[in-house]
Coordinates of C-alpha atoms in Angstrom, one line a residue:
Chain A
X113 CA -22.1 -11.7 -18.7
X114 CA -21.4 -11.9 -15.0
X115 CA -21.3 -8.6 -13.2
X116 CA -21.1 -7.4 -9.7
X117 CA -22.1 -3.7 -9.5
X118 CA -21.6 -1.2 -6.8
X119 CA -22.2 2.5 -7.0
X120 CA -19.0 4.1 -8.3
X121 CA -19.9 7.5 -6.9
X122 CA -18.7 8.3 -3.4
X123 CA -21.4 8.4 -0.7
X124 CA -21.1 11.4 1.5
X125 CA -23.0 11.5 4.8
X126 CA -22.9 13.3 8.1
X127 CA -21.7 11.7 11.3
X128 CA -24.5 9.9 13.2
X129 CA -26.5 9.1 10.1
X130 CA -27.0 5.6 8.6
X131 CA -25.0 4.8 5.5
X132 CA -26.5 2.3 3.0
X133 CA -24.4 0.8 0.3
X134 CA -25.8 -1.4 -2.5
X135 CA -24.4 -4.4 -4.3
X136 CA -26.2 -5.9 -7.3
X137 CA -25.1 -9.0 -9.2
X138 CA -26.1 -10.7 -12.4
X139 CA -25.5 -14.3 -13.7
X140 CA -24.2 -15.6 -10.4
X141 CA -25.9 -17.8 -7.9
X142 CA -23.6 -17.3 -4.9
X143 CA -23.7 -19.4 -1.8
X144 CA -22.2 -16.6 0.2
X145 CA -21.9 -12.8 -0.1
X146 CA -19.3 -10.9 1.8
X147 CA -18.5 -7.3 2.6
X148 CA -15.0 -5.9 3.0
X149 CA -13.5 -2.6 4.1
X150 CA -10.5 -1.2 2.3
X151 CA -8.4 1.8 3.4
X152 CA -6.2 3.6 0.8
X153 CA -3.1 1.5 -0.1
X154 CA -4.1 -1.4 2.1
X155 CA -5.6 -4.8 1.6
X156 CA -9.3 -5.4 2.1
X157 CA -10.4 -6.5 5.5
X158 CA -13.3 -8.8 6.0
X159 CA -16.4 -7.5 7.8
X160 CA -19.4 -9.7 7.3
X161 CA -20.6 -12.8 5.5
X162 CA -24.1 -13.7 4.7
X163 CA -25.3 -17.1 3.3
X164 CA -28.0 -17.5 0.6
X165 CA -30.5 -18.8 3.1
X166 CA -30.1 -15.9 5.4
X167 CA -32.0 -12.7 4.9
X168 CA -30.1 -10.5 7.4
X169 CA -26.9 -10.5 9.4
X170 CA -25.8 -8.0 12.1
X171 CA -22.5 -7.2 13.8
X172 CA -22.3 -4.2 16.1
X173 CA -23.3 -1.2 14.0
X174 CA -23.2 -3.2 10.7
X175 CA -26.1 -4.9 9.0
X176 CA -26.2 -6.8 5.8
X177 CA -29.3 -8.0 3.9
X178 CA -29.3 -10.5 1.0
X179 CA -32.1 -10.8 -1.4
X180 CA -31.4 -13.7 -3.9
X181 CA -34.6 -12.9 -5.8
X182 CA -33.5 -9.3 -6.5
X183 CA -29.9 -10.4 -6.7
X184 CA -29.0 -7.6 -4.3
X185 CA -27.3 -7.0 -1.0
X186 CA -27.6 -3.9 1.1
X187 CA -24.9 -2.9 3.6
X188 CA -25.8 -0.6 6.4
X189 CA -23.6 1.3 8.9
X190 CA -25.7 2.9 11.7
X191 CA -24.5 5.8 13.8
X192 CA -21.7 6.4 11.3
X193 CA -18.4 7.9 12.4
X194 CA -15.6 9.7 10.5
X195 CA -13.5 6.6 11.2
X196 CA -15.9 4.6 9.0
X197 CA -14.7 6.5 5.9
X198 CA -13.2 4.0 3.6
X199 CA -14.1 2.0 0.5
X200 CA -16.5 -0.9 0.9
X201 CA -16.4 -3.9 -1.4
X202 CA -18.8 -6.7 -1.8
X203 CA -17.6 -10.1 -2.9
X204 CA -19.3 -13.4 -3.8
X205 CA -18.3 -16.9 -4.6
X206 CA -19.1 -17.5 -8.2
X207 CA -18.2 -20.9 -9.6
X208 CA -16.0 -21.3 -6.5
X209 CA -14.0 -18.2 -7.3
X210 CA -14.0 -15.2 -4.9
X211 CA -14.9 -12.2 -7.1
X212 CA -15.3 -8.6 -6.0
X213 CA -17.3 -5.6 -7.0
X214 CA -15.6 -2.3 -7.8
X215 CA -16.4 -0.8 -4.3
X216 CA -18.1 2.3 -3.1
X217 CA -16.2 5.0 -1.2
X218 CA -17.9 6.2 1.9
X219 CA -17.1 9.7 3.4
X220 CA -18.4 10.5 6.8
X221 CA -18.2 14.2 7.7
X222 CA -18.0 15.4 11.4
Chain B
X225 CA 4.3 -10.9 11.7
X226 CA 1.5 -10.6 9.2
X227 CA -0.5 -13.8 8.3
X228 CA -0.2 -13.1 4.6
X229 CA 3.1 -11.6 3.5
X230 CA 3.9 -10.2 0.1
X231 CA 7.3 -9.3 -1.2
X232 CA 8.4 -6.9 -2.5
X233 CA 6.1 -4.1 -1.3
X234 CA 7.1 -1.8 -4.0
X235 CA 8.9 -2.4 -7.3
X236 CA 9.8 -0.4 -10.4
X237 CA 10.8 -2.4 -13.4
X238 CA 11.4 -1.8 -17.1
X239 CA 9.3 -2.9 -20.0
X240 CA 10.2 -6.4 -21.1
X241 CA 11.7 -7.6 -17.8
X242 CA 10.6 -10.7 -16.0
X243 CA 9.4 -10.1 -12.5
X244 CA 8.1 -12.3 -9.7
X245 CA 5.9 -11.3 -6.9
X246 CA 5.8 -13.6 -3.9
X247 CA 3.2 -14.5 -1.3
X248 CA 3.5 -16.6 1.8
X249 CA 0.9 -17.3 4.4
X250 CA 1.0 -18.8 7.9
X251 CA -2.7 -19.4 8.3
X252 CA -2.6 -22.9 7.0
X253 CA -5.3 -22.1 4.3
X254 CA -5.6 -24.2 1.2
X255 CA -6.9 -21.5 -1.1
X256 CA -4.8 -18.7 -2.5
X257 CA -5.6 -15.9 -4.9
X258 CA -3.8 -13.2 -6.9
X259 CA -5.7 -10.0 -7.7
X260 CA -4.8 -6.7 -9.3
X261 CA -6.4 -3.4 -8.4
X262 CA -6.6 -0.4 -10.7
X263 CA -8.4 2.8 -9.9
X264 CA -12.1 2.5 -10.7
X265 CA -11.8 -1.2 -11.6
X266 CA -11.9 -2.8 -8.2
X267 CA -10.1 -6.1 -7.6
X268 CA -9.8 -8.3 -10.6
X269 CA -8.9 -12.0 -10.2
X270 CA -5.7 -13.1 -12.0
X271 CA -5.2 -16.6 -10.8
X272 CA -6.4 -18.8 -8.0
X273 CA -5.3 -22.1 -6.5
X274 CA -7.4 -24.5 -4.3
X275 CA -4.4 -26.6 -3.5
X276 CA -0.8 -27.3 -4.6
X277 CA -1.9 -29.2 -7.7
X278 CA -4.9 -27.1 -8.6
X279 CA -4.2 -23.8 -10.5
X280 CA -6.9 -21.9 -12.3
X281 CA -7.1 -18.8 -14.5
X282 CA -9.1 -15.8 -13.3
X283 CA -10.6 -13.0 -15.3
X284 CA -7.3 -11.5 -16.5
X285 CA -4.6 -14.1 -16.6
X286 CA -3.0 -13.1 -20.0
X287 CA 0.5 -12.0 -19.5
X288 CA 0.8 -13.6 -16.0
X289 CA 1.8 -17.0 -14.7
X290 CA 1.8 -18.5 -11.2
X291 CA 3.4 -21.2 -9.2
X292 CA 2.2 -22.9 -6.0
X293 CA 5.4 -24.1 -4.6
X294 CA 3.9 -25.3 -1.3
X295 CA 0.6 -24.9 0.4
X296 CA 1.9 -21.7 2.0
X297 CA 3.5 -20.1 -1.0
X298 CA 2.0 -18.8 -4.2
X299 CA 4.0 -16.7 -6.7
X300 CA 2.9 -14.5 -9.5
X301 CA 5.2 -13.9 -12.5
X302 CA 5.1 -11.3 -15.2
X303 CA 7.1 -13.0 -18.0
X304 CA 7.6 -9.7 -20.0
X305 CA 6.3 -6.7 -18.1
X306 CA 4.4 -4.0 -20.0
X307 CA 3.3 -0.6 -18.7
X308 CA -0.4 -1.5 -18.5
X309 CA 0.5 -4.0 -15.8
X310 CA 1.3 -1.1 -13.5
X311 CA -1.1 -1.7 -10.6
X312 CA -1.5 -2.7 -7.0
X313 CA -1.3 -6.4 -6.6
X314 CA -2.8 -8.4 -3.7
X315 CA -2.5 -11.9 -2.6
X316 CA -5.2 -13.5 -0.5
X317 CA -6.0 -16.7 1.2
X318 CA -9.1 -18.5 2.4
X319 CA -10.0 -21.8 4.1
X320 CA -12.4 -24.1 2.3
X321 CA -13.1 -26.2 5.4
X322 CA -16.0 -25.2 7.7
X323 CA -17.9 -23.4 5.0
X324 CA -16.5 -20.0 5.8
X325 CA -14.8 -18.4 2.8
X326 CA -13.6 -15.2 4.5
X327 CA -10.4 -14.0 2.7
X328 CA -7.3 -12.6 4.3
X329 CA -5.2 -10.2 2.2
X330 CA -1.6 -9.3 2.2
X331 CA -0.3 -5.7 2.3
X332 CA -0.1 -5.4 -1.4
X333 CA 2.7 -4.9 -3.9
X334 CA 2.8 -1.7 -5.8
X335 CA 4.3 -2.5 -9.2
X336 CA 5.3 0.2 -11.7
X337 CA 6.4 -0.8 -15.2
X338 CA 8.3 2.0 -17.1

């Protein structure tokens, strides 16, 4: 069956450290993989998109990697801040649908 | 004004009632989606539409129906609401042109079925 898996346990880190979140998928061959941020009670907000022929993408303090052999994406936030605390969702286009993982909650402590 | 607007924002309804959630967008996008979100289950796709004449079932379409009245409007109906349809519902849009599939979400509709 098709699955998109993200760590369901919250990730707790200290301010200034690098947060690394993982997204694994099975039985998909996505052309794109995306990462979104979601705050409680609000809709997800797009952060980054990476294509299947790209290994890495950066935007300010964010970095995404995409390994189509491992079927995995890593999402990094460097120099994390308490304001980065949120749930982060990965999403991919599978058979033209946009499907999401369950998300990982990130908590950044001062 | 928001690019993707959902109405109502909150709704409490009784079991067995028919309810419609509405979504409209001003982004000019061709693709529209309905998701529901439950704690621990992430966003699950209910229906999606690639244009006015193209409607597709998602992972959990049973108990739901949709209507794409115009490119800018996509409605979700619960024909006979049941308590396990209590959830946070999101509408989203994306543009198929240019190869970028970034999705834009509405503010969500919190639906409670009692």
